[in-house]
Coordinates of C-alpha atoms and ligand atoms in Angstrom, one line a residue:
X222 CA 0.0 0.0 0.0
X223 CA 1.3 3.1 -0.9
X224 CA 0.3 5.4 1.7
X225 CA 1.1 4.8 5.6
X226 CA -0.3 7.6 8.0
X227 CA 1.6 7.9 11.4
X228 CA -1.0 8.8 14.1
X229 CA -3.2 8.4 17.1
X230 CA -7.5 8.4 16.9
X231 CA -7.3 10.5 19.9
X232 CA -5.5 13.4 18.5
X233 CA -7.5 16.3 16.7
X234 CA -5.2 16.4 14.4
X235 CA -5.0 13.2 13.2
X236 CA -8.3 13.8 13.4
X237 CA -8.4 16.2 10.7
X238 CA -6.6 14.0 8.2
X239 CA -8.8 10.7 9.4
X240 CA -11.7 12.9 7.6
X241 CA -9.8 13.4 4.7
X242 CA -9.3 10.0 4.0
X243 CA -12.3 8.9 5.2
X244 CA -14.7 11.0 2.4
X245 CA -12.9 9.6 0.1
X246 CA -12.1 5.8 1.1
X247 CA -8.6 6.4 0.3
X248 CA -6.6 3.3 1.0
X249 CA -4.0 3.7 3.7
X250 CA -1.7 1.8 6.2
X251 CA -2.5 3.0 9.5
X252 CA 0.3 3.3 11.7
X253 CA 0.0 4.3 15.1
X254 CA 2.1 6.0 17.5
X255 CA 1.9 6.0 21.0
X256 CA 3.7 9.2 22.6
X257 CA 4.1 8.1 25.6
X258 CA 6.1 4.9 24.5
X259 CA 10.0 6.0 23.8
X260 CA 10.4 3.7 20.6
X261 CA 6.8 4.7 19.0
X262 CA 7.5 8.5 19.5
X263 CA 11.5 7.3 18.4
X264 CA 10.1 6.0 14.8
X265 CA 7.9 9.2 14.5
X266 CA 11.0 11.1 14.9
X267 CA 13.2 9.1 12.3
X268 CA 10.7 10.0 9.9
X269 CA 9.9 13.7 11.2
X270 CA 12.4 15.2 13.2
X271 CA 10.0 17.2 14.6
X272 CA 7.8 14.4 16.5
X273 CA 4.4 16.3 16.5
X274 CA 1.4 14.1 14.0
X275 CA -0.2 13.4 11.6
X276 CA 2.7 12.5 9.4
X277 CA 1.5 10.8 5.7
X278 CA 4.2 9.2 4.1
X279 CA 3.7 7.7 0.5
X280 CA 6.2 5.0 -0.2
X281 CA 5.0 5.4 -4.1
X282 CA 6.3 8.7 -4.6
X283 CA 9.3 8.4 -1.8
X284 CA 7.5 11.4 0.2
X285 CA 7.2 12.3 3.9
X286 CA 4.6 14.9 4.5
X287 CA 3.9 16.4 7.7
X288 CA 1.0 19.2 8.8
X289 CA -2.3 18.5 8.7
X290 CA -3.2 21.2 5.8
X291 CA -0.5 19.9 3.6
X292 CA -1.5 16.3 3.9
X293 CA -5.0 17.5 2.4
X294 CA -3.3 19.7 -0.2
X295 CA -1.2 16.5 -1.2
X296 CA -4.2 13.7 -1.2
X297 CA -6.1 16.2 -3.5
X298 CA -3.5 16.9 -5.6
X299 CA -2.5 13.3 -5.7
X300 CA -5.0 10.9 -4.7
X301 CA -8.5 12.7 -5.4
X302 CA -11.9 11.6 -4.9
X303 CA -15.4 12.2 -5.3
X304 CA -15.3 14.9 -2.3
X305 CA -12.9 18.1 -3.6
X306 CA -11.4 18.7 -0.4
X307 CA -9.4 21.7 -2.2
X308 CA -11.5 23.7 -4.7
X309 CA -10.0 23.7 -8.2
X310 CA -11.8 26.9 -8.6
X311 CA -9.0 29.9 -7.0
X312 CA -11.0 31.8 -5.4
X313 CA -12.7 29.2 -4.2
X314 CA -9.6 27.6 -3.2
X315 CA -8.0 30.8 -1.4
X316 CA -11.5 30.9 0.8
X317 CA -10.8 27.5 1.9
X318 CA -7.8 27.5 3.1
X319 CA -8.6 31.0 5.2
X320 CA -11.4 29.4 6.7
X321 CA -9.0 26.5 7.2
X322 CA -6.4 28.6 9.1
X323 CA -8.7 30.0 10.9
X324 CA -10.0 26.5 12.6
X325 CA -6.4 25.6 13.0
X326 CA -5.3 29.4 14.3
X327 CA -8.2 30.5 16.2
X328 CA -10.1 27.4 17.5
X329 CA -7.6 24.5 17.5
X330 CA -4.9 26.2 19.0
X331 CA -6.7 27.7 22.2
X332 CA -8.4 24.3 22.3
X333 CA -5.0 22.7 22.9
X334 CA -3.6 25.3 25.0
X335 CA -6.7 24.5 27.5
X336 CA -6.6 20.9 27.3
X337 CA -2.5 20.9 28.0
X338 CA -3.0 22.6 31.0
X339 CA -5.1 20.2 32.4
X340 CA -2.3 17.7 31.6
X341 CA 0.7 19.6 33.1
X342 CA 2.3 18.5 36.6
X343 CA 0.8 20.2 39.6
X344 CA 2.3 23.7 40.3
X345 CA 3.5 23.8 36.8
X346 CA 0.1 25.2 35.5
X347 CA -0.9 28.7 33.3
X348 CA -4.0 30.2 34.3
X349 CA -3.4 33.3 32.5
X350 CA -3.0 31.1 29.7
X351 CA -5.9 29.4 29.5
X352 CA -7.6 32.6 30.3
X353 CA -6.8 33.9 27.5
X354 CA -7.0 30.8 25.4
X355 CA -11.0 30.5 26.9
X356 CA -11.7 34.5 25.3
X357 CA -9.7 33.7 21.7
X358 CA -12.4 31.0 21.5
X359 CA -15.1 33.1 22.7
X360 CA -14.6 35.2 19.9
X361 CA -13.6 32.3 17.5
X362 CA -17.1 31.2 18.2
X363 CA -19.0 34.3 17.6
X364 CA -17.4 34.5 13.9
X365 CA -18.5 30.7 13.2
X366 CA -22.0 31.4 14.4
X367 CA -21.9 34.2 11.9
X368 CA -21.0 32.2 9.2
X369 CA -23.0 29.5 9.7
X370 CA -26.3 31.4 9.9
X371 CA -26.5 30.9 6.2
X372 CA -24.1 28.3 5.3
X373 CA -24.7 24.0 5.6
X374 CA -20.7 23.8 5.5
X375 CA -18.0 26.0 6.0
X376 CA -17.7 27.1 2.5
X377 CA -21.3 26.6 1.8
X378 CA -22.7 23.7 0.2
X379 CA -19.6 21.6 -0.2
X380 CA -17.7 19.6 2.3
X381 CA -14.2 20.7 2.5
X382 CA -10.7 21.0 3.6
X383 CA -12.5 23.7 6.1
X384 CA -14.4 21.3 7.6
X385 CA -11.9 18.4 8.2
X386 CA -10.3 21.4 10.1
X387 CA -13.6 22.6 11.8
X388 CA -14.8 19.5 13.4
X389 CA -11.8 18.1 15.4
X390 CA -11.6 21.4 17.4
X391 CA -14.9 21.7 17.8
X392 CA -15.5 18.4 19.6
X393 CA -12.9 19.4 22.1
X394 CA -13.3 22.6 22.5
X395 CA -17.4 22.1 23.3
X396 CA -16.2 19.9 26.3
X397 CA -13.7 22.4 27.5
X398 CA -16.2 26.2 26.7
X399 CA -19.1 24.5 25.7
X400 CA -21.1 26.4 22.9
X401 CA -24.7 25.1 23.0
X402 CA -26.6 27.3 25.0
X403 CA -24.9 30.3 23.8
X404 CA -24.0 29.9 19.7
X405 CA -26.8 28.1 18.1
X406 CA -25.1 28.3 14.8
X407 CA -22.4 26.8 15.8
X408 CA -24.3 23.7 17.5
X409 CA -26.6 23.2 14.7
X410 CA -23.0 22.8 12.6
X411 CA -21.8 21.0 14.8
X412 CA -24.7 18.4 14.9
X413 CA -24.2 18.3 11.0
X414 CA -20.5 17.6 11.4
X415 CA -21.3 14.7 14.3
X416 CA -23.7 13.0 11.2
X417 CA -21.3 13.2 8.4
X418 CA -20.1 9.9 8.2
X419 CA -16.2 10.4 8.0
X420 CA -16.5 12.3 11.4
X421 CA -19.0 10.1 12.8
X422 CA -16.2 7.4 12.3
X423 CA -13.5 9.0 13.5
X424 CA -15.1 9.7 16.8
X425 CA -15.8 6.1 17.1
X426 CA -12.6 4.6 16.6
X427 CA -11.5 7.3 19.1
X428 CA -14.3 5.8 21.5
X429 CA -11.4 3.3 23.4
X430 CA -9.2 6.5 24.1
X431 CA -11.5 9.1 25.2
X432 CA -11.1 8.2 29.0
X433 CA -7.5 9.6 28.0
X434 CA -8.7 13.1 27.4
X435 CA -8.7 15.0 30.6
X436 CA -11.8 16.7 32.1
Ligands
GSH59 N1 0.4 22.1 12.8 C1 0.4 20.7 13.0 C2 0.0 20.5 14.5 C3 0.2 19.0 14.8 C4 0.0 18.8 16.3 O1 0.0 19.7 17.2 N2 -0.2 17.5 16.7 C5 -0.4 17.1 18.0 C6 -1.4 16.0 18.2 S1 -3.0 16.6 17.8 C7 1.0 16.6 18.5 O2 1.7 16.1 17.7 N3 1.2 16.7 19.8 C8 2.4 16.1 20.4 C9 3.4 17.2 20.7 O3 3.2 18.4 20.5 O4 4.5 16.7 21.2 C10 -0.6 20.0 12.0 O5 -1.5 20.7 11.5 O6 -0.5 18.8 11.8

């Protein structure tokens, strides 16, 4: 098989890339790696020196690609499928990619800064931190749930790149600042994102692992 993707179902993510794979039954090994376990996170790092995941690595075309975005970019490019992940069309294509910074920048990244904390050694905690963190998603929020007054998906009518970013984050984050009561918008996208079946399988395979997540 020509494509192996490094990973954990736990971690948002992977999450991401799961999706991505997922809408289009693209054939992959799956590989996982265990963090916590010196030679798992030792082979992650032979491959990307770095050590964070995803990491997609396509033994066809003798390529390592790491970051979630650019594994998308590269399965469109290279292994497409019935759902265009990445718009052909430019402008389209610029629009998704913003919208997928955004859910990277602006939702994943406070998401993660909260759920660390909970995960650091006692004493060794930032509550400034996640104060902060807790208000960028406040805001985040408020500019999904004025997108999504009028929109099915993140672009619109078509499932894309923005929404393998968007519904990772989302899951987390609604545990850690949940939005129901207070962003309707962003609930009623999220209930759409919970029924799509790529992200409705990702959360089950991540099932076995939740009692990981803390809080
Ligand atoms: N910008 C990267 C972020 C990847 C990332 O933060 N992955 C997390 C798992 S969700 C990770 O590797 N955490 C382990 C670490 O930071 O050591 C991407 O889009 O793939």
């Amino acid at each position: 098989m020509a494509l192996t993707l490094y990973y954990h179902p736990l971690a948002s993510f992977c999450q991401k890339v799961l999706i991505a794979l997922y809408e289009n039954d693209t054939p992959f090994a799956p590989r996982f790696v265990d963090l916590g376990d010196a030679a798992s996170a030792a082979e992650l790092k032979r491959i990307w020196p770095i050590g964070k995941f995803p990491v997609l690595r396509d033994g066809a075309k003798d390529q390592t690609i790491p970051e979630s975005s650019i594994i998308i970019e590269y399965l469109s490019l290279h292994y497409p499928g019935t759902t265009q992940l990445v718009p052909t069309d430019t402008e389209f294509a610029w629009q998704t990619r913003l919208r997928d910074r955004f859910f990277d920048l602006h939702v994943h990244e406070p998401m993660q800064k909260i759920v660390g904390d909970r995960l650091r050694p006692p004493g060794r905690n930032d509550p400034h931190g996640v104060e902060l963190a807790k208000a960028q998603l406040q805001t985040a929020y408020g500019v999904i749930d004025r997108d999504m007054a009028t929109r099915t998906w993140a672009m619109g009518d078509a499932f894309t790149m923005a929404d393998c970013a968007a519904a990772p984050p989302l899951f987390y984050a609604n545990k850690v600042l949940p939005f129901g009561d207070t962003h309707w918008n962003v609930a009623a996208y999220f209930d759409r994102l919970m029924q799509r079946p790529s992200f409705a399988r990702v959360v089950k395979e991540a099932q076995p692992y939740m009692h990981l997540f803390p809080g």
